[in-house]
GROMACS .gro file of C-alpha atoms in nm:
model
  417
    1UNK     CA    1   0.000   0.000   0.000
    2UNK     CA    2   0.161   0.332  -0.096
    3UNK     CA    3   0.096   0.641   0.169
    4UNK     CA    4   0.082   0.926   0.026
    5UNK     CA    5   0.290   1.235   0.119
    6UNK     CA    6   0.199   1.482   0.351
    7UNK     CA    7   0.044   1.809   0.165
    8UNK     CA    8   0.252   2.107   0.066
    9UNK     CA    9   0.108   2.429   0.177
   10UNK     CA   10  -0.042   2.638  -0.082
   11UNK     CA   11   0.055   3.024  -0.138
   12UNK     CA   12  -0.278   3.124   0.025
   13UNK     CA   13  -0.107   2.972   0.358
   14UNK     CA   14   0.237   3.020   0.384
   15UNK     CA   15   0.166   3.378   0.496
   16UNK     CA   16  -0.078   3.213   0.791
   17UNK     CA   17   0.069   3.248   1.150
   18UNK     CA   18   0.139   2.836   1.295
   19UNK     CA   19   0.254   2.818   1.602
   20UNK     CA   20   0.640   2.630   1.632
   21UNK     CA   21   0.568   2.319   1.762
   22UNK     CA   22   0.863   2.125   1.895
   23UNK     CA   23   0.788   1.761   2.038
   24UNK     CA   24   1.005   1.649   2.285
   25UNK     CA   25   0.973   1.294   2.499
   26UNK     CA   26   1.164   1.519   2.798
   27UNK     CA   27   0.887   1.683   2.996
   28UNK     CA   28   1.003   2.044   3.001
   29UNK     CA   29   0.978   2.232   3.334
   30UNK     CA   30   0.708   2.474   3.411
   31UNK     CA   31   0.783   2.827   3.219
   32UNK     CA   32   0.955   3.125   3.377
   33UNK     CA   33   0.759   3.449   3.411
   34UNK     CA   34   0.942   3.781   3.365
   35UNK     CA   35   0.825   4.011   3.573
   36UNK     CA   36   0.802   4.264   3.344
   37UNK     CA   37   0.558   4.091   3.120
   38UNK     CA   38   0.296   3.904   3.262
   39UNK     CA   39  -0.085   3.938   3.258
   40UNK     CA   40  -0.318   3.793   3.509
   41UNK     CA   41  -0.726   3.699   3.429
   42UNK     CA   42  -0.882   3.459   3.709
   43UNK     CA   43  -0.578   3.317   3.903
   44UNK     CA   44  -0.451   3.206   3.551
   45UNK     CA   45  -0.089   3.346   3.393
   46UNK     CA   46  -0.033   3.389   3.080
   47UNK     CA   47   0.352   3.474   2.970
   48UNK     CA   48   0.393   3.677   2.644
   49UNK     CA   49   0.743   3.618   2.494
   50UNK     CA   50   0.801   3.929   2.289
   51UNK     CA   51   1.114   3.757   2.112
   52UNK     CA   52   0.896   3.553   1.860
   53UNK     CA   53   0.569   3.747   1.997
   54UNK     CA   54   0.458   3.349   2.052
   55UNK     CA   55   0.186   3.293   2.390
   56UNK     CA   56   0.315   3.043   2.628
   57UNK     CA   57   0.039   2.920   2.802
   58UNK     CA   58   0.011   2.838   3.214
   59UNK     CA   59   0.078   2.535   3.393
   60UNK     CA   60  -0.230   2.277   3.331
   61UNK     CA   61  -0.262   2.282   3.702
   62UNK     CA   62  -0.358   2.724   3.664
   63UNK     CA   63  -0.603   2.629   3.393
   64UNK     CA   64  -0.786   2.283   3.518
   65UNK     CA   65  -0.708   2.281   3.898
   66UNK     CA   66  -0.708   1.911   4.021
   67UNK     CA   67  -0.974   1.755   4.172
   68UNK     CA   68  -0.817   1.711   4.509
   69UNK     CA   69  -1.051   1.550   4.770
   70UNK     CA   70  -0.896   1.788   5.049
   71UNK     CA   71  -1.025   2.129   4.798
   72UNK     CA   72  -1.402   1.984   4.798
   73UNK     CA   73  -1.661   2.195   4.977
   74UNK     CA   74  -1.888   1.997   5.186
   75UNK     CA   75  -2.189   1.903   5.059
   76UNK     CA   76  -2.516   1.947   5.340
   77UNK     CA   77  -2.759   1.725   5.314
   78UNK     CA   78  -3.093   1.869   5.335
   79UNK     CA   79  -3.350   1.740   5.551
   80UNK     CA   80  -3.718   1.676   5.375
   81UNK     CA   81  -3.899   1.572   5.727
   82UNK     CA   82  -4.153   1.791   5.792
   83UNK     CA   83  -4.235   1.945   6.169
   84UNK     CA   84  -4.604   1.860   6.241
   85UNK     CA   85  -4.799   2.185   6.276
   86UNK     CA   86  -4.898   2.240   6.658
   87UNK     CA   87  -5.188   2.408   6.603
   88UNK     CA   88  -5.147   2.507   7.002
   89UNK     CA   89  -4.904   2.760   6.879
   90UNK     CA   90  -5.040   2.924   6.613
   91UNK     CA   91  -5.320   3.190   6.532
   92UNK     CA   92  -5.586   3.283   6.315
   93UNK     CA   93  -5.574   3.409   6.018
   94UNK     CA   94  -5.893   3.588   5.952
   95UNK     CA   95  -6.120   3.421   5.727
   96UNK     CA   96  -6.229   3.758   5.564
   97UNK     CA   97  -5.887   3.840   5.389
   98UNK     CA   98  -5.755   3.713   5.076
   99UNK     CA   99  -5.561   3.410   5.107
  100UNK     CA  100  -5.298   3.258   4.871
  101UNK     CA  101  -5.399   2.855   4.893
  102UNK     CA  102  -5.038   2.852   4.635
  103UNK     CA  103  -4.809   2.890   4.978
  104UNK     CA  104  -4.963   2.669   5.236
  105UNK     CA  105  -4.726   2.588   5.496
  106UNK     CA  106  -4.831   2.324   5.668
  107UNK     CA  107  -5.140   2.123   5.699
  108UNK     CA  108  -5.281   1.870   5.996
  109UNK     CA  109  -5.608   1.694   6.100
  110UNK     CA  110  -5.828   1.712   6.390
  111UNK     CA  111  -5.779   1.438   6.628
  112UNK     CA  112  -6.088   1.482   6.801
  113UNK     CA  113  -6.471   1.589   6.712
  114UNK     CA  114  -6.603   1.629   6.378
  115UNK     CA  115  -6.494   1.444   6.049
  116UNK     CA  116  -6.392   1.660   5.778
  117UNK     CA  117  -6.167   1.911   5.955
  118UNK     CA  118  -5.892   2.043   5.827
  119UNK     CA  119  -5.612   2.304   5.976
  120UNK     CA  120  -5.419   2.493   5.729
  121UNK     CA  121  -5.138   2.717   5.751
  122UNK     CA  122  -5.181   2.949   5.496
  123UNK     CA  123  -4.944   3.204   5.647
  124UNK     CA  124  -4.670   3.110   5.898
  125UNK     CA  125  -4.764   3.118   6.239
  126UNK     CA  126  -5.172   3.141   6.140
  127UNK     CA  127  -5.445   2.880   6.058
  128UNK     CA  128  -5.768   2.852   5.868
  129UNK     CA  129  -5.981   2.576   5.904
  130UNK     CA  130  -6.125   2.378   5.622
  131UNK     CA  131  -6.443   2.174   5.692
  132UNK     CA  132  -6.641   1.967   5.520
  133UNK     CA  133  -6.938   1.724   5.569
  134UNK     CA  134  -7.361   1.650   5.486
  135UNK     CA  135  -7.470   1.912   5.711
  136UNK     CA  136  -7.332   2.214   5.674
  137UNK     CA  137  -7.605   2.449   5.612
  138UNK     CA  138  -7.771   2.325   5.928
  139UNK     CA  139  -7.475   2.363   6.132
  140UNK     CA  140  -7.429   2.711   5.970
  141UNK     CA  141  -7.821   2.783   6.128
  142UNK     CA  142  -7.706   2.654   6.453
  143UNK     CA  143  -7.428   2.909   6.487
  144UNK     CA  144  -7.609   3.220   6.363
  145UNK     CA  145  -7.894   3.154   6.674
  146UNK     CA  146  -7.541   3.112   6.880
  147UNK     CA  147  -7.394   3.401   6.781
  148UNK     CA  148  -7.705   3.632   6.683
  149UNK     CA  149  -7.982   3.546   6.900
  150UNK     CA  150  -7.772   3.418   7.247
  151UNK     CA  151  -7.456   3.619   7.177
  152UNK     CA  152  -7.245   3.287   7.235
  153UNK     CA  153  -6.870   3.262   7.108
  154UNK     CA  154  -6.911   3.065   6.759
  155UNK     CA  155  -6.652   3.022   6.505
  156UNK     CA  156  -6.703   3.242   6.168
  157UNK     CA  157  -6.762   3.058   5.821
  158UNK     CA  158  -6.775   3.144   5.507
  159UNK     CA  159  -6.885   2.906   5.251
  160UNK     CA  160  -6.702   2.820   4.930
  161UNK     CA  161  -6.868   2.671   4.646
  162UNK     CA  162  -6.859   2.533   4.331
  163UNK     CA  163  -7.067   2.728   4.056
  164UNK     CA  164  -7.023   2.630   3.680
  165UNK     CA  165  -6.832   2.936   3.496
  166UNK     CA  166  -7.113   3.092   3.360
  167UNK     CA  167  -7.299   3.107   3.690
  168UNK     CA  168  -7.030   3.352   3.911
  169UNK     CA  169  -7.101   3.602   4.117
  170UNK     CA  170  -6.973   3.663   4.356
  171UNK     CA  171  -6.554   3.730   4.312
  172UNK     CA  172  -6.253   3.715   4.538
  173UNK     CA  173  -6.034   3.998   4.499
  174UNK     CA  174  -5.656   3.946   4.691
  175UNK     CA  175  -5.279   4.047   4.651
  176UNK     CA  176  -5.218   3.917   4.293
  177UNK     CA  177  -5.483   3.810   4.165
  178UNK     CA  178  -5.882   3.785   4.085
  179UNK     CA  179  -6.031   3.494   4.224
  180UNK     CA  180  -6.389   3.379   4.154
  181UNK     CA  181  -6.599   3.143   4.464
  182UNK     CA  182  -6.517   2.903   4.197
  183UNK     CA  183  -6.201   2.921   4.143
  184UNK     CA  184  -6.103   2.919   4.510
  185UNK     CA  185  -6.353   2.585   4.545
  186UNK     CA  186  -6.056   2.448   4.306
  187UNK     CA  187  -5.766   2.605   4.406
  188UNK     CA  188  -5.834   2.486   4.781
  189UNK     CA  189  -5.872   2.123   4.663
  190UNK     CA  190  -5.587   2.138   4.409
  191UNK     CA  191  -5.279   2.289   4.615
  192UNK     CA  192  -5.421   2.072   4.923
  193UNK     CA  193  -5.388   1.812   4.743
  194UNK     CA  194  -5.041   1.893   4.580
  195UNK     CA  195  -4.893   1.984   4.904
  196UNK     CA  196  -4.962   1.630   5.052
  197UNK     CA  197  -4.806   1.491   4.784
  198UNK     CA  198  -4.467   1.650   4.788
  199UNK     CA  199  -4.470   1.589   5.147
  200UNK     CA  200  -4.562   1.261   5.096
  201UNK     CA  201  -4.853   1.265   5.356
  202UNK     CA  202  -5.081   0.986   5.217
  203UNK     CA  203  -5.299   0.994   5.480
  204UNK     CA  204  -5.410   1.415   5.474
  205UNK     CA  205  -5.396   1.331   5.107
  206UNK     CA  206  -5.668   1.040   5.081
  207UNK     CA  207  -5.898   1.302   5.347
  208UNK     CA  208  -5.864   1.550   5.131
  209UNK     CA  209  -6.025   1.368   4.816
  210UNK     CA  210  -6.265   1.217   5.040
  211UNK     CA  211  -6.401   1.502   5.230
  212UNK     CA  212  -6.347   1.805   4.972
  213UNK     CA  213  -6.528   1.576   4.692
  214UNK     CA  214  -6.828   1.803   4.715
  215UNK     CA  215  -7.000   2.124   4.580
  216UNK     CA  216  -6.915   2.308   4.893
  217UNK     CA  217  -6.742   2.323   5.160
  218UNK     CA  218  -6.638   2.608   5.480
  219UNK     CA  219  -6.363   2.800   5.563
  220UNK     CA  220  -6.376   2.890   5.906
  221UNK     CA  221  -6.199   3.085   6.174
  222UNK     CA  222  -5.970   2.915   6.429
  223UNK     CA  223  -6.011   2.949   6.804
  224UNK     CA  224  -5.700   3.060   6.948
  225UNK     CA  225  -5.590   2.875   7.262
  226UNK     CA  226  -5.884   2.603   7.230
  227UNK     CA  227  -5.891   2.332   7.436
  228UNK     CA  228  -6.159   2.074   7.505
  229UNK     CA  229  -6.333   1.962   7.857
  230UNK     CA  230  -6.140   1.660   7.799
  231UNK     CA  231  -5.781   1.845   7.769
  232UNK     CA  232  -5.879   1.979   8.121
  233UNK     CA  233  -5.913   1.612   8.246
  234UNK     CA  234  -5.529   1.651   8.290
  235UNK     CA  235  -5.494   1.978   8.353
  236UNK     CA  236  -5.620   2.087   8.702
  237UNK     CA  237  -5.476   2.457   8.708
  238UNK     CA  238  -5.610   2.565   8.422
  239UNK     CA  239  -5.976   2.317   8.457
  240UNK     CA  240  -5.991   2.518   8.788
  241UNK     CA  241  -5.928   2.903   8.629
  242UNK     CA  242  -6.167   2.811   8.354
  243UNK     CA  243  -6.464   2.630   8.521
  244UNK     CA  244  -6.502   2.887   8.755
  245UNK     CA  245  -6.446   3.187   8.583
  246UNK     CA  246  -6.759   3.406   8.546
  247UNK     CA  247  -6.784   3.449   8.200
  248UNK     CA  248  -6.768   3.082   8.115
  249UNK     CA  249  -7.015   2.956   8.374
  250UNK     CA  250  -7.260   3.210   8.200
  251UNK     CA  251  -7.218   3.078   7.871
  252UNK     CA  252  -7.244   2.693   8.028
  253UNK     CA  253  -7.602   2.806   8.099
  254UNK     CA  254  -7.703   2.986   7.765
  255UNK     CA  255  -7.529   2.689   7.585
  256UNK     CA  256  -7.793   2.460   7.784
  257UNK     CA  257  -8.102   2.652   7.676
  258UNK     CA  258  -7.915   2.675   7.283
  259UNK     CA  259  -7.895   2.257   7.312
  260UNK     CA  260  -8.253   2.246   7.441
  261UNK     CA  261  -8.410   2.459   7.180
  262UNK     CA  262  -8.252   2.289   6.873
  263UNK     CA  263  -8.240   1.914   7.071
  264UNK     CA  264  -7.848   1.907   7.030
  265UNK     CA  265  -7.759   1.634   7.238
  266UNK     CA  266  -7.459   1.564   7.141
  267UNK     CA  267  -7.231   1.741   7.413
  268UNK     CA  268  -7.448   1.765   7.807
  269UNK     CA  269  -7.611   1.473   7.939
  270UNK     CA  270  -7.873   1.649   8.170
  271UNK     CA  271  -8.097   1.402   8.335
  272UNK     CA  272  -8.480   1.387   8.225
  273UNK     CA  273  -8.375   1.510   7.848
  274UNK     CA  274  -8.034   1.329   7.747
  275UNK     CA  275  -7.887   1.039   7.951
  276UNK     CA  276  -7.590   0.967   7.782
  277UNK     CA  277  -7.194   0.997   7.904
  278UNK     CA  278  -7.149   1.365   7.772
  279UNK     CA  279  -6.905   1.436   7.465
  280UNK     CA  280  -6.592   1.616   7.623
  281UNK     CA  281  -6.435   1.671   7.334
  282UNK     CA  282  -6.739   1.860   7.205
  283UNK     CA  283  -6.731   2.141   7.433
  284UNK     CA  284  -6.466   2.369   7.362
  285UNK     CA  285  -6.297   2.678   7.563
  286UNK     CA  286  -6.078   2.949   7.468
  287UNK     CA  287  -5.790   2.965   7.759
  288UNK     CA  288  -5.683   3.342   7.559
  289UNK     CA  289  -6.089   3.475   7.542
  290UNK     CA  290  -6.154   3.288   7.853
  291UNK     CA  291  -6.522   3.207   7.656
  292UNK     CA  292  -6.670   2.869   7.623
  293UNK     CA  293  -6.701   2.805   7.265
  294UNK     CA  294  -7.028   2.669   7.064
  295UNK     CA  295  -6.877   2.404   6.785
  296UNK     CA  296  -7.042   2.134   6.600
  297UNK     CA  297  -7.387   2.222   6.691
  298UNK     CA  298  -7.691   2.077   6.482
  299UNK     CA  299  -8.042   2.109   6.473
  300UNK     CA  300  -8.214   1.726   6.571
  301UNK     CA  301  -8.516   1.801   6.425
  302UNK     CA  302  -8.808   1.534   6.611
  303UNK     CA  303  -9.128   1.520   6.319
  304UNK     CA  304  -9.294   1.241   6.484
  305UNK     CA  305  -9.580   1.396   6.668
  306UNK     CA  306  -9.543   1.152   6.947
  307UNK     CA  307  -9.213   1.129   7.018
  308UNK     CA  308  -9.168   1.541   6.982
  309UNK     CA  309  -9.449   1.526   7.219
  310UNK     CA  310  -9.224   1.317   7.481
  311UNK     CA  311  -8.950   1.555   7.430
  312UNK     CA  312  -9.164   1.878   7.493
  313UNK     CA  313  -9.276   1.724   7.845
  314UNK     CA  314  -8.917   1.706   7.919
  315UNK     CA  315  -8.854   2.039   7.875
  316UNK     CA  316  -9.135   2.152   8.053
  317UNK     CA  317  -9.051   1.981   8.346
  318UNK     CA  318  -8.705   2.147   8.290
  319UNK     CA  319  -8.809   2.494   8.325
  320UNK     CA  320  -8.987   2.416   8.605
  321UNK     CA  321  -8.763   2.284   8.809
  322UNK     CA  322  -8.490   2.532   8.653
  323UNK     CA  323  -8.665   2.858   8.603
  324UNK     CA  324  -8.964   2.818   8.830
  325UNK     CA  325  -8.794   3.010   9.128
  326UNK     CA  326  -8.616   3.352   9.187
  327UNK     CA  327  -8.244   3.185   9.230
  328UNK     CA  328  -8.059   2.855   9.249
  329UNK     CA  329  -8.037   2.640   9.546
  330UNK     CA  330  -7.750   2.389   9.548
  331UNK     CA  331  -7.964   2.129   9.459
  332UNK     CA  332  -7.768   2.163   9.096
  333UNK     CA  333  -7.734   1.913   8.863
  334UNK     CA  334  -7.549   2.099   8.573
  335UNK     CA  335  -7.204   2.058   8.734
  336UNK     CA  336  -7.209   1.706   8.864
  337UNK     CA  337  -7.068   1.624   8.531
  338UNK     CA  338  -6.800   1.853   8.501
  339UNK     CA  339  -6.698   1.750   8.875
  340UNK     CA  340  -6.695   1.376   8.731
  341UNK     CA  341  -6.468   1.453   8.429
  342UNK     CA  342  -6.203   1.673   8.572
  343UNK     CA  343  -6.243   1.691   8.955
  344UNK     CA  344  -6.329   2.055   8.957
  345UNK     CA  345  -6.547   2.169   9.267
  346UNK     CA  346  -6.865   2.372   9.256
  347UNK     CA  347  -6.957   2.629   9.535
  348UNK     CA  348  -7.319   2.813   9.541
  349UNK     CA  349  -7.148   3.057   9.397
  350UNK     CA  350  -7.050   2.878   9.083
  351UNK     CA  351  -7.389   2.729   9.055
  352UNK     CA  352  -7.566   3.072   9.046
  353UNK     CA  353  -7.329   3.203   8.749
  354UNK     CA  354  -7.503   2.884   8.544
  355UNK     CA  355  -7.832   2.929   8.619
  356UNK     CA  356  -7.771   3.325   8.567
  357UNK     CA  357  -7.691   3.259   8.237
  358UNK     CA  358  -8.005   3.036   8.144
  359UNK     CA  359  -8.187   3.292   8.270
  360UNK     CA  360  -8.025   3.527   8.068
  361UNK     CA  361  -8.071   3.270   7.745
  362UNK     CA  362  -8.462   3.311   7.821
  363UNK     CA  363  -8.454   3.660   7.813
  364UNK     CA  364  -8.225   3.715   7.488
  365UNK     CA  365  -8.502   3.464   7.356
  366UNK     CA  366  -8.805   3.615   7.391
  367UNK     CA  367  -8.648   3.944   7.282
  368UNK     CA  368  -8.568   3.863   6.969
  369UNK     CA  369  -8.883   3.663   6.898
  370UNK     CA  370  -8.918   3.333   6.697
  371UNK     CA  371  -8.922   3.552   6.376
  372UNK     CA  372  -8.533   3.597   6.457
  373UNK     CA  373  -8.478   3.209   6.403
  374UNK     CA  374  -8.701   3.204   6.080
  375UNK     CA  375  -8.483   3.491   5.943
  376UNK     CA  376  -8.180   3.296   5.978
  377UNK     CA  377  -8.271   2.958   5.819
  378UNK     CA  378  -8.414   3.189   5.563
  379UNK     CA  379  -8.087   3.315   5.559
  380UNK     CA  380  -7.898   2.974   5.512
  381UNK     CA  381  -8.137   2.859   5.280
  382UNK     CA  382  -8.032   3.131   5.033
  383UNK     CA  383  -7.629   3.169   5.092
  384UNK     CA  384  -7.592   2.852   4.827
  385UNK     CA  385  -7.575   3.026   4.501
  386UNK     CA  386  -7.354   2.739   4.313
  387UNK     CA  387  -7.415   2.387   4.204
  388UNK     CA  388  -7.540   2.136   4.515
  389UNK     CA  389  -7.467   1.821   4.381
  390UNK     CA  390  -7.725   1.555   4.511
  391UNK     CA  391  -7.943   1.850   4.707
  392UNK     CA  392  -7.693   1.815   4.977
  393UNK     CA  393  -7.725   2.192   5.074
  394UNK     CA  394  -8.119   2.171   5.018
  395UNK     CA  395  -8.167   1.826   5.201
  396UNK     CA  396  -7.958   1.997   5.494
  397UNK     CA  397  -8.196   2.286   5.542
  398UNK     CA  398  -8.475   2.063   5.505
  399UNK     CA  399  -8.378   1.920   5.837
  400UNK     CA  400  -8.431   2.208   6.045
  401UNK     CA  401  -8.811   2.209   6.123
  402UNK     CA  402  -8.964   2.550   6.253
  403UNK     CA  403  -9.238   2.380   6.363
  404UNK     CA  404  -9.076   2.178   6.579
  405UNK     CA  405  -8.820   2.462   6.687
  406UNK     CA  406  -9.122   2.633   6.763
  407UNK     CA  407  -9.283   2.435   7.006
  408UNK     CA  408  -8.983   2.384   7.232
  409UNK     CA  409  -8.901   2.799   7.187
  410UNK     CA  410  -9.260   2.829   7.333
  411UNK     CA  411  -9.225   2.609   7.625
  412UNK     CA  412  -8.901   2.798   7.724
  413UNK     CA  413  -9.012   3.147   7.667
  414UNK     CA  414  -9.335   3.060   7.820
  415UNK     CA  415  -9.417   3.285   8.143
  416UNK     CA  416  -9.720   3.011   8.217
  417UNK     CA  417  -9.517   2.709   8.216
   0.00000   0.00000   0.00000
């Protein structure tokens, strides 16, 4: 096989600079540097011999330092455990004001009471709830004749919905951008959602598409400093400074006549009308308000004419033996049970503030009238502007009966019992 010669350089070339290469099996020792001729660009040297105005380049080791364990900068590993959010530590945000559901900081469950609860940190250091469930609009009712009619301490709500695009209303204006009712319904379920899944919460992730697969759903305000009857079980300092402060025996006994009148029986077992344990963890104070707190409250609606009938004799028999004298004697039933569940002791005293404040539930009652409580299921009946999947909005109002709320609103308010 015949090689060919190397080419000869054409005239267009010859006049090209190329750089004298010399190869040499000897490794050569690193170049001097005059000091008069020497320019510096990132740590690297470059020496310009002005002989043959040829560019002697730096060391490799200036150009391509070497990868020398001892010149590594550690590398931190970053934790991706997440704290648990102590919702005994943080505060509310207000329910009112725009909220970015984008930067939720943490997210937990309720261990105790209702299903469907959810706390969110939506700004650091401050919670909204999320809650969900059947029966909302009739829990809504119940806390409007808390709030409006017996001036009990009642979480705020505001509903969020889901209303087809061509159905909004009502809009959400905050920081960045325009939100419709709508939109929020989503944006709540999607970055819920998205959040327990980069924090690999599988559990708050499965609630979340169970509970918020609905039409509607609340965002409510967070008691600060809550605790339940059955927190104080272990807690005799503060069960003492709460169950027999002033303000909070009050509200004991206008929470009484507010279970009586819609039959919520779910929290006191008061003998004649509910005999039952009592649900601790259903009757809520706030250690910073120092208020007894009305949560989870329902209408039980009785339509059978026979068995409402039963019920109303109970509550006659209540007032009577309640109402049908000037002041309390210490014959008092109310606070056997709270003695039971965390050892607290009841003077006269003590007994007087609760039967002060039934009295005072009576009064706020017949002030405002029954037409009060018709104008606020009127009012629940028309906050759902959206979609209600299934009737669940309409089926919930349907269960609070007037009729029957008025026959036991009688009995109480009655001066001829």
């Amino acid at each position: 096989m015949n090689i060919p010669p190397p080419p000869t350089l054409s005239s267009s070339t010859k006049n090209c600079f190329l750089p004298n290469v010399t190869v040499n099996n000897n490794i050569p020792p690193p170049p001097q540097i005059p000091s008069n001729s020497e320019t510096s660009a990132n740590n690297a040297t470059v020496t310009i011999n002005n002989n043959n105005n040829q560019v002697t380049p730096p060391p490799p080791s200036f150009l391509f330092p070497l990868n020398n364990a001892n010149t590594k900068s550690p590398i931190k590993k970053i934790s991706t455990k997440r704290t648990p959010l102590d919702v005994s530590k943080v505060k509310n945000y207000p329910i009112d004001l725009p909220i970015d559901w984008g930067s939720i900081h943490n997210v937990a469950l309720s261990g105790t009471g209702s299903t469907g609860v959810i706390f969110v940190e939506v700004v650091e250091g401050q919670v909204t709830v999320i809650k969900a469930g059947v029966g909302l609009a009739n829990e809504m009712f119940a806390a409007l004749v808390a709030s409006k009619i017996l001036n009990l301490r009642s979480p705020a709500m505001r509903l969020i919905e889901y209303s087809p695009p061509n159905f909004i209303k009502k809009k959400i204006t905050n920081s960045t951008s325009t939100y419709t009712n709508y939109r929020e319904w989503g944006d709540i379920k999607q970055q819920l959602e998205k959040w327990a899944i980069k924090h690999k919460e599988s559990i708050i992730e499965n609630k979340i598409k169970k509970e918020l697969n609905r039409a509607f759903f609340f965002a409510m305000e967070f008691i600060e400093g809550s605790v339940s009857l059955e927190t104080l079980m272990n807690d005799d300092d503060l069960a003492n400074e709460l169950l027999h402060n002033e303000v909070i025996l009050n509200d004991i006994g206008k929470l009484i006549i507010f279970d009586i009148i819609l039959n919520n029986c779910d929290r006191f077992p008061i003998t004649g009308i509910w005999d039952h344990q009592g649900n601790e963890g259903n009757i809520l104070f706030s250690k910073i308000e120092k208020r007894l707190c009305c949560i989870d409250a329902v209408c039980t609606s009785i339509i059978e004419r026979t068995t409402r009938k039963g019920y109303c004799e109970k509550i006659k028999e209540f007032v009577i033996q309640t109402l049908g004298h000037e002041e309390e004697t210490d014959d008092n039933f109310f606070t056997d049970y709270f003695t039971v569940v965390t050892g607290v002791s009841f003077d006269l005293e003590h007994k007087k503030m609760i039967w002060r404040g039934i009295k005072e539930a009576t009064k706020l009652l017949k002030d405002n009238g029954f037409d009060k409580i018709v104008e606020l299921k009127e009012q629940v009946e028309k906050l759902k502007r959206g979609s209600d999947w299934a009737d669940v909005w309409y089926n919930s109002v349907l269960t609070i009966d007037l009729e029957f709320i008025k026959d036991v609103f009688s009995i109480i308010t009655s001066d001829n019992v």
